[in-house]
XYZ file of C-alpha atoms in Angstrom:
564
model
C 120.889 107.640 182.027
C 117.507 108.282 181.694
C 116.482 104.672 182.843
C 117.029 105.317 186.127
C 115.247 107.484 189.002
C 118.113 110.711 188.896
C 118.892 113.364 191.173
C 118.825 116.649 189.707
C 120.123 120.087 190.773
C 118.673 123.425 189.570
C 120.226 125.869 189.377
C 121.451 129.319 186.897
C 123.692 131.363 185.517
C 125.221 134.415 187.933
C 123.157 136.879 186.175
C 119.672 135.769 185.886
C 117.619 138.007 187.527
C 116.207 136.534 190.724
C 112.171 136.458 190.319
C 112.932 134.804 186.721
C 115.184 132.471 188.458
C 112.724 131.282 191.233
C 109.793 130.466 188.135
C 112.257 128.325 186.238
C 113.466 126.353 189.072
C 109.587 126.092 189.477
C 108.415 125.009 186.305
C 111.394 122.767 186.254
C 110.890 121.042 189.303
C 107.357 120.090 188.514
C 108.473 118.910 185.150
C 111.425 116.823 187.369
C 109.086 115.180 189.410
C 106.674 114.924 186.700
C 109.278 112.429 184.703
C 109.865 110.428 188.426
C 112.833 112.145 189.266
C 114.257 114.112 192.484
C 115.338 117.639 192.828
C 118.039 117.706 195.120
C 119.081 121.204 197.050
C 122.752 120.535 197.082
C 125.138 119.690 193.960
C 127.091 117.360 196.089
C 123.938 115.095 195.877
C 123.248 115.570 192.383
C 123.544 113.096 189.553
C 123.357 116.018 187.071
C 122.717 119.565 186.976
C 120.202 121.223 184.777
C 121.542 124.956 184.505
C 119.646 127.940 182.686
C 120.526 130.824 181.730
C 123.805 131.986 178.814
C 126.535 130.812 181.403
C 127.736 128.108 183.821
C 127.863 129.201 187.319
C 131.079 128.811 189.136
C 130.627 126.172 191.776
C 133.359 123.715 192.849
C 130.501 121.225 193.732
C 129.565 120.269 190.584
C 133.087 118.654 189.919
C 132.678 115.228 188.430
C 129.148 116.102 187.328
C 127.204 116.274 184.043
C 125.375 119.240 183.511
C 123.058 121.002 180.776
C 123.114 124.583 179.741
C 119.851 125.262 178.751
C 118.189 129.096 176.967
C 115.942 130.178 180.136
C 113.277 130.914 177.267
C 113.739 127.151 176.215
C 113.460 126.346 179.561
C 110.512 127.957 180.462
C 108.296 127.118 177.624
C 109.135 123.701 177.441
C 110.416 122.010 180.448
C 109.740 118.449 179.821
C 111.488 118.361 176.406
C 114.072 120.452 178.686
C 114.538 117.681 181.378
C 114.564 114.966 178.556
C 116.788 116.196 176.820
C 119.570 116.903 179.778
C 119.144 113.382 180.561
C 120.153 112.718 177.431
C 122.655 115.413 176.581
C 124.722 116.533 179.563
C 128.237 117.043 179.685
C 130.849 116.871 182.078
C 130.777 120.022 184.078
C 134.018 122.614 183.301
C 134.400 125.309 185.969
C 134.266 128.755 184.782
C 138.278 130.180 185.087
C 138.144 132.474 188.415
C 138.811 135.351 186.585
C 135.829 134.972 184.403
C 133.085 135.361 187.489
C 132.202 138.694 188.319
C 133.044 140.017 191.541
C 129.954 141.895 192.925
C 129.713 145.799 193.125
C 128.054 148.384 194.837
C 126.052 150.027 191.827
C 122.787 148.762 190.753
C 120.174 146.045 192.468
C 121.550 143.691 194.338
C 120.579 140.110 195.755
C 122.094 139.998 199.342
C 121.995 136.920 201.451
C 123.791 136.951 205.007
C 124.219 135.026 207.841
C 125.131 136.102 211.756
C 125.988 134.322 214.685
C 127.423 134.998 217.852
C 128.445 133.348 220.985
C 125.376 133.902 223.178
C 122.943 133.534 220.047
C 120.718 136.283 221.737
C 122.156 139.864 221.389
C 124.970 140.438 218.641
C 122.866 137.700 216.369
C 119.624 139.274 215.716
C 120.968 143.247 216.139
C 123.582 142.855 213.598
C 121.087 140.906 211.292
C 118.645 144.035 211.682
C 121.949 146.523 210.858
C 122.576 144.549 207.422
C 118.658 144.587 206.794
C 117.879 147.935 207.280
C 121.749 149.201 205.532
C 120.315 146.964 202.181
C 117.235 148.209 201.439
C 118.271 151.826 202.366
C 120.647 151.147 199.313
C 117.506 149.319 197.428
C 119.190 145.938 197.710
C 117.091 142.449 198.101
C 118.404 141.238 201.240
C 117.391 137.659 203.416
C 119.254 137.879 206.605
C 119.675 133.977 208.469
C 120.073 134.355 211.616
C 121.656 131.412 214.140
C 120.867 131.699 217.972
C 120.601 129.718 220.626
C 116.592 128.421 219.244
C 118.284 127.374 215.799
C 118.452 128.692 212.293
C 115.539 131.468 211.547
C 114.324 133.094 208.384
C 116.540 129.884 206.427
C 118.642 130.769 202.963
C 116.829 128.358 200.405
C 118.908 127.092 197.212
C 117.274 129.287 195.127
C 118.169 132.222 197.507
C 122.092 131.124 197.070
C 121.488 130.912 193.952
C 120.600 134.524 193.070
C 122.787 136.660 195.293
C 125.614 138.660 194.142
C 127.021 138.470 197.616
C 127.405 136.372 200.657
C 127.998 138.374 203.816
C 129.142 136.562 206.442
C 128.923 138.045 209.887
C 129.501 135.704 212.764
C 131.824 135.742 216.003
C 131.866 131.374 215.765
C 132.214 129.102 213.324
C 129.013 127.739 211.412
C 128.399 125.709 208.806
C 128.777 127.611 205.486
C 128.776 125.031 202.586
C 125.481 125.728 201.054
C 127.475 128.597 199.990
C 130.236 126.944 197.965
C 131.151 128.906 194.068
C 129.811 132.076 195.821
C 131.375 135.602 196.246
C 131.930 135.935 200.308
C 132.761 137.880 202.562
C 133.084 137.462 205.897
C 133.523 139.747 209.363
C 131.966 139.850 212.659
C 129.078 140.686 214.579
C 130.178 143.555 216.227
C 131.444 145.221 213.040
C 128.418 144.484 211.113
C 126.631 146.284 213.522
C 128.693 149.780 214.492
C 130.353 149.720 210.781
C 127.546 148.467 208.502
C 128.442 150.633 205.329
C 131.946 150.417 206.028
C 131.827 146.133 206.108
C 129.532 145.953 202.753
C 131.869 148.900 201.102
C 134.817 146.403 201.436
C 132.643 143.251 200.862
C 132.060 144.687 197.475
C 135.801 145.071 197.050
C 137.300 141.619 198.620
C 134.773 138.987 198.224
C 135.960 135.890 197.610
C 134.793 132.716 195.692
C 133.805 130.925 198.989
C 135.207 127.323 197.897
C 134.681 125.490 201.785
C 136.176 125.135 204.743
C 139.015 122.522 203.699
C 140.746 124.911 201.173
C 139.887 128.825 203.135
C 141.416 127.836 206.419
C 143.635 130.692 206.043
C 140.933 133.234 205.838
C 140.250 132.515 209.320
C 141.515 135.853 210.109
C 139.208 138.198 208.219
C 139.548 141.844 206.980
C 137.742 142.863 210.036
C 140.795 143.685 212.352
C 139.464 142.153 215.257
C 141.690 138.618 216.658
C 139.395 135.624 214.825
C 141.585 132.172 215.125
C 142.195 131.113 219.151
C 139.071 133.822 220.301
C 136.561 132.214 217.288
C 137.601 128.579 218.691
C 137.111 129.385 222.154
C 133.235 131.300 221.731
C 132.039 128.490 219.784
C 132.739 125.767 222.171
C 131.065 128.561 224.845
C 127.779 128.980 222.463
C 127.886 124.945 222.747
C 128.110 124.592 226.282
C 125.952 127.290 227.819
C 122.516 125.694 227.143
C 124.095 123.097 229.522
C 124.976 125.603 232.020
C 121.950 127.658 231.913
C 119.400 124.068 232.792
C 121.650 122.330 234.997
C 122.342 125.500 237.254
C 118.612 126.332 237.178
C 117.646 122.855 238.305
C 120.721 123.027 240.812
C 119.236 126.194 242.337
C 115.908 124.857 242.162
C 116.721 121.892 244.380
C 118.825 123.649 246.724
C 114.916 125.567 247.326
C 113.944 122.679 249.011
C 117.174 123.173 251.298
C 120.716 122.874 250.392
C 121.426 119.209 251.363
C 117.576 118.285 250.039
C 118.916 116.386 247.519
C 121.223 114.009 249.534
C 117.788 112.732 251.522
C 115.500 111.141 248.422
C 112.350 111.150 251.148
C 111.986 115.063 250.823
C 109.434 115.709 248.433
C 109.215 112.468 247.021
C 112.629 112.687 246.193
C 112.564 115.895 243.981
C 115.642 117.627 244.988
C 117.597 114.612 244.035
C 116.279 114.017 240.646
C 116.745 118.041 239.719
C 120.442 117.738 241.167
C 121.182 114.284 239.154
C 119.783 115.990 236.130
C 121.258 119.347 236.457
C 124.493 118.187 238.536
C 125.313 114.796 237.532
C 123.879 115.268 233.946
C 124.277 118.760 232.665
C 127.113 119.792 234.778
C 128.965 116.648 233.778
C 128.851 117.408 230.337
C 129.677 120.878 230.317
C 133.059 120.719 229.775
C 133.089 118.163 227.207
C 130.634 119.848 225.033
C 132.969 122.627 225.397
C 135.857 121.200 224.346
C 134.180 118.966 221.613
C 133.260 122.306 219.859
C 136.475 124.102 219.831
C 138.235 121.038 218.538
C 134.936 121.149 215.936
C 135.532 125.348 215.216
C 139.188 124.005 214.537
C 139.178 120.141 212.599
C 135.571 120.249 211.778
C 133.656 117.245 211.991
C 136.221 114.697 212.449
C 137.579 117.095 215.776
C 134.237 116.889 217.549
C 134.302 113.225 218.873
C 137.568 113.539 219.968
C 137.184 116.435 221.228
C 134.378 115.301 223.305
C 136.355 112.875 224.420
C 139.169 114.903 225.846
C 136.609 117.115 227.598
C 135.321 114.354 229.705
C 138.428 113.108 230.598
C 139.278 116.621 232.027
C 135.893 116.134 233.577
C 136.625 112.926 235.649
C 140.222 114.137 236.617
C 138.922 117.335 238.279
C 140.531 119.508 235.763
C 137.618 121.748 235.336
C 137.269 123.952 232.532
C 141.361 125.023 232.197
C 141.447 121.461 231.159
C 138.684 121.193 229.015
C 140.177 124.351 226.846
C 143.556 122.468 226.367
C 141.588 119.347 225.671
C 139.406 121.116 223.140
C 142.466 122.853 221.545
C 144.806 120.082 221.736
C 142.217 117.673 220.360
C 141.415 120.196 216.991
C 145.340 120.637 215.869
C 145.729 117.210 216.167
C 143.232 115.818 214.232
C 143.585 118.724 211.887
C 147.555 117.545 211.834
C 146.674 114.155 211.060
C 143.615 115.063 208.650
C 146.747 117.046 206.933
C 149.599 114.506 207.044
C 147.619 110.902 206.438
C 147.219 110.295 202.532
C 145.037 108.344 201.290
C 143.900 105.807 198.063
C 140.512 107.729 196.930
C 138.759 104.478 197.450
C 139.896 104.611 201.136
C 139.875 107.897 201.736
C 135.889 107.710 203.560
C 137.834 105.817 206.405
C 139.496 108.873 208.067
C 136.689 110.501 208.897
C 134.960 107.524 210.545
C 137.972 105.494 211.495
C 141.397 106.817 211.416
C 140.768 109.711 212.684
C 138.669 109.440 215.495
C 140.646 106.417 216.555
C 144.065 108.194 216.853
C 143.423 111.099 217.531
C 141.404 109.745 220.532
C 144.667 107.830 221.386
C 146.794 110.189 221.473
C 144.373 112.898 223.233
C 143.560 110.404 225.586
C 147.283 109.077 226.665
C 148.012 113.317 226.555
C 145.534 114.166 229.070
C 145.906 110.931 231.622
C 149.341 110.999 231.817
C 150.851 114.214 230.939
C 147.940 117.029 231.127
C 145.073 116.105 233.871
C 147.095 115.920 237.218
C 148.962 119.307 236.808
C 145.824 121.187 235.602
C 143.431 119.630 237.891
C 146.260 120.649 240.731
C 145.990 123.925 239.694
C 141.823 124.102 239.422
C 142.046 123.050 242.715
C 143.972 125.446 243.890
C 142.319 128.385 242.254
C 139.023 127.010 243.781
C 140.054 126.744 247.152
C 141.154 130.718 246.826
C 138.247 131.927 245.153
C 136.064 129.737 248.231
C 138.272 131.461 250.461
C 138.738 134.777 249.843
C 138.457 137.499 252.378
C 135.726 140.147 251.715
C 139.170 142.633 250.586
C 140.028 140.058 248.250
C 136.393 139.513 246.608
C 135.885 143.082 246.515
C 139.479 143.309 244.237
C 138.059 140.730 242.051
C 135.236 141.440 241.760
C 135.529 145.065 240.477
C 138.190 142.999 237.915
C 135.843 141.030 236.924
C 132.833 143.541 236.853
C 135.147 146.744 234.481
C 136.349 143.753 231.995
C 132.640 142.986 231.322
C 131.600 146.886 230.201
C 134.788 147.317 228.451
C 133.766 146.432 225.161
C 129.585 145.336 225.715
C 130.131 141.551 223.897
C 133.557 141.993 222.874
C 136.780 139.787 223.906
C 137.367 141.647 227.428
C 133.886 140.706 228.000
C 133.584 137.475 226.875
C 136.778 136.989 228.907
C 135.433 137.842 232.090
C 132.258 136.141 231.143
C 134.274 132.595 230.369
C 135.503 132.931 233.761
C 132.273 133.057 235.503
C 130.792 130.558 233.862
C 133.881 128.076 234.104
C 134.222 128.767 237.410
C 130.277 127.011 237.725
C 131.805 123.585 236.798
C 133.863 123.749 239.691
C 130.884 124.618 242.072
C 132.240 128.185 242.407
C 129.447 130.292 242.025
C 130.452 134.192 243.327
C 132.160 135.218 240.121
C 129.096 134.402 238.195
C 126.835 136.299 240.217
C 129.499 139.245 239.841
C 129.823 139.424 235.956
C 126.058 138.783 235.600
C 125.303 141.725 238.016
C 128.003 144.205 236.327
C 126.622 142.757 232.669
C 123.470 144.167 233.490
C 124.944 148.069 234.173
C 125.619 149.354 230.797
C 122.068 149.382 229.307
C 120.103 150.153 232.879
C 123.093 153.127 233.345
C 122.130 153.996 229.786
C 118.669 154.161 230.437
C 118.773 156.038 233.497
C 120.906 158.618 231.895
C 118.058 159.628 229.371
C 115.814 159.600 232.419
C 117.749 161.911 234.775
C 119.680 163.976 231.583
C 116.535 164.302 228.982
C 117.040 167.291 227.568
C 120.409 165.824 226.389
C 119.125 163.104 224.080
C 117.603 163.529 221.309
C 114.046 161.602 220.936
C 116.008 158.612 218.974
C 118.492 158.529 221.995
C 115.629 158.453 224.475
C 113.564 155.615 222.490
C 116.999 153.999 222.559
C 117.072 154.188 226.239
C 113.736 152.570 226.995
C 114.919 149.396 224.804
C 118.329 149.599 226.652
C 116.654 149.514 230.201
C 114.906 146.401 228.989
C 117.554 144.606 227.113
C 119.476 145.636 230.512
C 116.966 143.535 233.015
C 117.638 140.391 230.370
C 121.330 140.782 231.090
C 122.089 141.569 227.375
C 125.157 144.274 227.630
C 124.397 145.514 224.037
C 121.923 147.486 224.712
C 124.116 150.378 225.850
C 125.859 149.924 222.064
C 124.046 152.352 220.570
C 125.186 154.810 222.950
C 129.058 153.754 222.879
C 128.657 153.859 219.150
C 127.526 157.727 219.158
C 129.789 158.253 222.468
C 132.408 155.480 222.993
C 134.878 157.503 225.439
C 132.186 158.704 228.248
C 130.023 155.816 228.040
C 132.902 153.206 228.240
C 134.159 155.140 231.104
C 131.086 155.469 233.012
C 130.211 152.026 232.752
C 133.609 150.406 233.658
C 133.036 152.002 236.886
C 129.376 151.890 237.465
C 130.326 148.053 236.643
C 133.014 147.350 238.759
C 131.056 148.618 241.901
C 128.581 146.025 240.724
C 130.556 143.424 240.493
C 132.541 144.531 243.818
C 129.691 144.644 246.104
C 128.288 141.400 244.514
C 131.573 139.380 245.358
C 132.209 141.314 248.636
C 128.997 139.998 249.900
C 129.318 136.289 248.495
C 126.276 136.144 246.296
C 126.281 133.089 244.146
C 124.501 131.980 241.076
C 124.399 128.601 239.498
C 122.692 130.167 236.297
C 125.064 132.002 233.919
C 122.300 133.618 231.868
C 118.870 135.159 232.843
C 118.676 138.584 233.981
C 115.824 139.594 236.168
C 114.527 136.136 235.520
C 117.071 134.235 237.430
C 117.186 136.789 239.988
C 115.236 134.357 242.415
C 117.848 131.759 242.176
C 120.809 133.727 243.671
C 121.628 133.199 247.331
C 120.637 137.146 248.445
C 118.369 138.348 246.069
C 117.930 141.629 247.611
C 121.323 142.600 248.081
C 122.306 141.573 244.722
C 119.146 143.854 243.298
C 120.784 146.192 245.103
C 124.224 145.719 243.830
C 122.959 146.144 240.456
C 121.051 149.137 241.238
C 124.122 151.223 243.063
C 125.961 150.089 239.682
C 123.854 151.533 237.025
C 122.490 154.469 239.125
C 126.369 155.588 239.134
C 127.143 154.821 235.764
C 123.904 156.976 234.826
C 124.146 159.774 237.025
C 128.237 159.832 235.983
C 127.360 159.935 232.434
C 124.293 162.813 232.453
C 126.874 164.502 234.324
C 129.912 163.987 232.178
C 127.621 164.188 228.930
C 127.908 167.050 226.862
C 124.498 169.336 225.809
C 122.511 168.217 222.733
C 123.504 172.080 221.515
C 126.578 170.752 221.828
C 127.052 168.281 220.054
C-alpha cells in the first residue's frame, strides 16, 4: 500500500478543538507530501483516511475506506512515523452507530459554519449571512458564513472548517450543492427566517439537526422545520436564479440596440452593423436560452445532475414551439420527476451502475420528455402563450391599470417572499415572449417599499429612533437598486402598517407604470437600468407617486416613539 503514490484524507474526531485541529492537518499534510503523497479535500477521493483524535468521526463517505485512528499528541510530534505507519496499518472504516454522535447544543463554544442562498443572489443572500454572523458571536460562537450569489461562492467553507463545526446551518431559498457536508449535524431553513427569526432558527437547529447524509437519501427533508412551502416553490426559484443572468444581458443589449432605433438591427449598415450584433447576442442568444436554462435547473433542484440535460432539453423545445416560459416550467418539472422516477425504478449491477448517469438516463428521459412536449404538451401551451400575449399587447389603459396594481401589491406583500417572487416570475417570463409592460410594472412597485421606508423617517423623524433612521438611509439606497428588502427591517419591527402602506403605495406604482405602457427588457437594475425603459421620466415618476404615498401613509398611520 505504501508502494504506491496514495490519496489521503485528514481529518478528526467531533471533539477536537478547532485551532488544534487546523495544526495537525498542517503538520500532517507537510509530512503527506513530504513521503510523495496527495492530500485530498473530500473522502470520496481518498484512498485512506488518517484520523486524529480518541474517536472516528461519523461520515458516510468514508464507506469502503481504510482509515487510521491516530493520539493527536502522536500525531503531532511525529507525523512521518504517523503517515508510515497508516499506510501500513489502516483498517476498514466502521461508522460510528447514529446514536453515538453528539447532537450539538446551545451551551458552551461553538464552531458554526453556514451557508445562504437565495433566488436573486443579491438581497436575502448576504443579509441573512450578516443575521447568523452577528447572532453567533453575540452568543461567543466561531462562525464562517458562505455565501452564494449571483458572482459565485464567497468567504468558501474549507475541509478543515467542516471538519470542526458542531453545526451546519443551512439557510437557502434554492437548492445548492451541500455534499462537502456529508456525516455532519444540519440543519436547514430559509433565508427569510434566518434573517427576521435568527435566535429562534439556531434555538431549534440545536434541537433537530440532523446527520446530513446527501441528497440521494434526505429527499424527504425537502420540506424543512421552517413552515414556509419548500418542494414546487424551491424548484421553481432555482431554475429563476439560473436564468436571470440571461435575462438581465440579453434585455440590456436588446434595449441597447433598439438606441440606435427600434428596427436598427434589421438594417446591418447602421453603425457598422451594431444593433444587429447586440440583438443576435441578446435576442437570438440570451433570449433563446432563457427558458431552457430555466427549465434545466428545476429539473436539476429536483433529479440532480442527471435532470439537468434533460431538462435543458425540454426547455428548448418549449423554446422553438413558442411555448414561452408556461412551457418551459412543465418542461423543467416534467423533466425532474421523470428522471428522478427512472433514477428510482432502474436497478442496476454495481459494475454498471456509472451508466445511468451518463447513458440511461439522459437518453430516456430525453425520449420521453421530448415525444411529451412535441406531441402532447407544446401546441396547447404555446396556444395559450399566445393568447395571453396578444391580451397583455392589447390591453386597454383600464385593463393595464387593473393589472398592474395586481401585479404591483403582490410584489410588497411579503418583500422577497412567494407573493413576490410570484409576481416577479411573471414579469420576467413575460420578457421571453417580447412582452415587456409587466416588467417595467413589478420593477417600478419593487422599488416602493425601501424608498416609502426611507421617506417615512424623513417626513416622520421624531418617530424613529436613531437605529430606525440609519435604517432608512440604507433602505432608500437598497430601494434605487430595486432590492425590496430593504424595507424588512421595518416590517420586522412593524409588519401590519408597513405591509399595508406599501401594498398600496405599490400598486399605484405598478398601475401608473402599466397604464402608461412603459416597457423594460431588463428584469433587474434599479436606477441603473432606468435609461433603458421606453419613458424614463414618467416611469421616475411612477415610482416616485408610489413611495411618496406609501411614506407619507405610513408617518401618518405610524404610532409615536413614546408610544411604542
Amino acid at each position: 500500500m505504501k508502494d504506491k503514490p496514495m490519496n489521503i484524507f485528514l481529518t478528526q474526531s467531533p471533539n477536537l478543538g478547532r485551532a488544534k485541529a487546523f495544526l495537525l492537518h498542517q503538520v500532517l499534510a507537510a509530512a503527506v507530501k513530504q513521503q510523495n503523497h496527495q492530500v485530498v479535500e473530500n473522502a470520496e477521493q481518498a484512498d485512506l483516511a488518517i484520523v486524529f483524535g480518541k474517536t472516528l468521526p461519523n461520515l458516510t463517505a468514508l464507506l469502503g475506506k481504510k482509515v487510521y485512528l491516530v493520539d493527536e499528541e502522536q500525531a503531532l510530534n511525529a507525523p512521518e512515523n504517523t503517515v508510515a505507519q497508516a499506510l501500513t496499518e489502516a483498517v476498514d472504516y466502521v461508522q460510528p452507530a447514529q446514536q453515538d454522535v453528539q447532537p450539538a447544543t446551545a451551551s458552551g463554544m461553538k464552531n458554526i459554519v453556514a451557508v445562504t442562498a437565495c433566488p436573486t443572489g443579491v438581497a436575502h443572500t448576504f443579509m441573512s449571512a450578516e443575521a447568523i454572523t452577528t447572532y453567533c458571536q453575540q452568543q461567543g460562537w466561531n462562525v464562517k458564513v458562505e455565501t452564494r450569489g449571483q458572482v459565485g461562492a464567497n468567504n468558501i467553507i474549507s475541509a478543515e472548517d467542516v471538519a470542526a463545526a458542531d453545526l451546519v446551518f443551512i439557510a437557502t431559498d434554492i437548492n445548492v450543492d451541500l455534499s462537502k457536508f456529508k456525516g455532519k449535524p444540519m440543519y436547514r431553513t430559509s433565508t427569510g427566517l434566518a434573517l427576521k427569526k435568527t435566535a429562534q432558527e439556531f434555538d431549534k437547529a440545536f434541537k433537530e439537526a440532523t446527520i446530513y447524509q446527501g441528497e440521494e437519501t434526505t429527499t424527504a427533508t425537502e420540506t424543512q422545520t421552517s413552515g414556509e412551502k419548500k418542494g414546487v416553490y424551491k424548484h421553481l426559484m432555482t431554475g429563476v436564479s439560473h436564468m436571470l443572468p440571461l435575462v438581465v444581458a440579453g434585455g440590456l443589449l436588446i434595449a441597447i440596440s433598439f438606441m440606435f432605433g427600434i428596427e436598427a438591427f434589421k438594417d446591418e449598415n447602421i453603425a457598422g452593423g451594431l444593433p444587429k450584433a447586440l440583438m443576435d447576442i441578446g435576442g437570438g442568444a440570451a433570449f433563446h436560452l432563457m427558458i431552457a436554462v430555466f427549465a434545466g435547473y428545476v429539473a436539476f433542484s429536483i433529479a440532480d445532475r442527471p435532470g439537468l440535460a434533460v431538462g435543458l432539453i425540454g426547455g428548448m423545445l418549449a423554446t422553438s414551439a413558442g411555448a414561452g416560459i408556461l412551457g418551459g416550467i412543465i418542461a423543467g418539472f416534467l423533466a425532474g420527476y421523470v428522471v428522478k422516477f427512472l433514477n428510482d425504478a432502474i436497478q442496476l449491477p454495481a459494475s454498471l451502475t456509472s451508466l445511468k448517469p451518463i447513458l440511461i438516463l439522459p437518453l430516456l428521459g430525453s425520449a420521453i420528455v421530448g415525444l411529451a412536449m412535441i406531441y402532447l404538451l407544446n401546441p396547447p401551451v404555446a396556444a395559450a402563450m399566445n393568447a395571453l400575449t396578444e391580451w397583455l399587447k392589447g390591453l386597454g389603459s383600464a385593463n393595464a391599470l387593473v393589472l398592474g396594481a395586481i401585479l404591483g401589491g403582490m410584489m410588497c406583500i411579503d418583500m422577497g417572499g412567494p407573493v413576490n417572487k410570484a409576481a416577479y416570475v411573471f414579469g420576467t417570463g413575460m420578457i421571453g415572449s417580447q412582452v415587456y409592460t409587466p416588467m417595467a410594472a413589478v420593477m417600478a412597485a419593487g422599488m416602493v417599499p425601501p424608498l416609502g421606508m426611507a421617506i417615512a423617517t424623513w417626513i416622520a423623524r421624531a418617530k424613529f429612533n436613531a437605529s430606525q433612521r440609519d435604517a432608512g438611509k440604507a433602505s432608500f439606497v437598497l430601494g434605487l437598486c430595486f432590492i425590496s428588502e430593504g424595507a424588512l427591517p421595518f416590517v420586522a419591527a412593524d409588519p401590519v402598517r408597513v405591509i399595508v402602506s406599501s401594498v398600496i403605495g405599490g400598486a399605484i406604482a405598478g398601475a401608473i407604470s402599466m397604464s402608461l405602457a412603459i416597457t423594460l427588457q431588463a428584469p433587474h437594475g434599479g436606477l441603473f437600468v432606468i435609461p433603458f425603459v421606453s419613458q424614463p421620466l414618467m416611469y421616475l415618476g411612477a415610482i416616485a407617486v408610489g413611495a411618496l404615498t406609501t411614506g407619507v401613509l405610513y408617518a401618518i398611520i405610524k404610532p409615536k416613539q413614546a408610544a411604542e
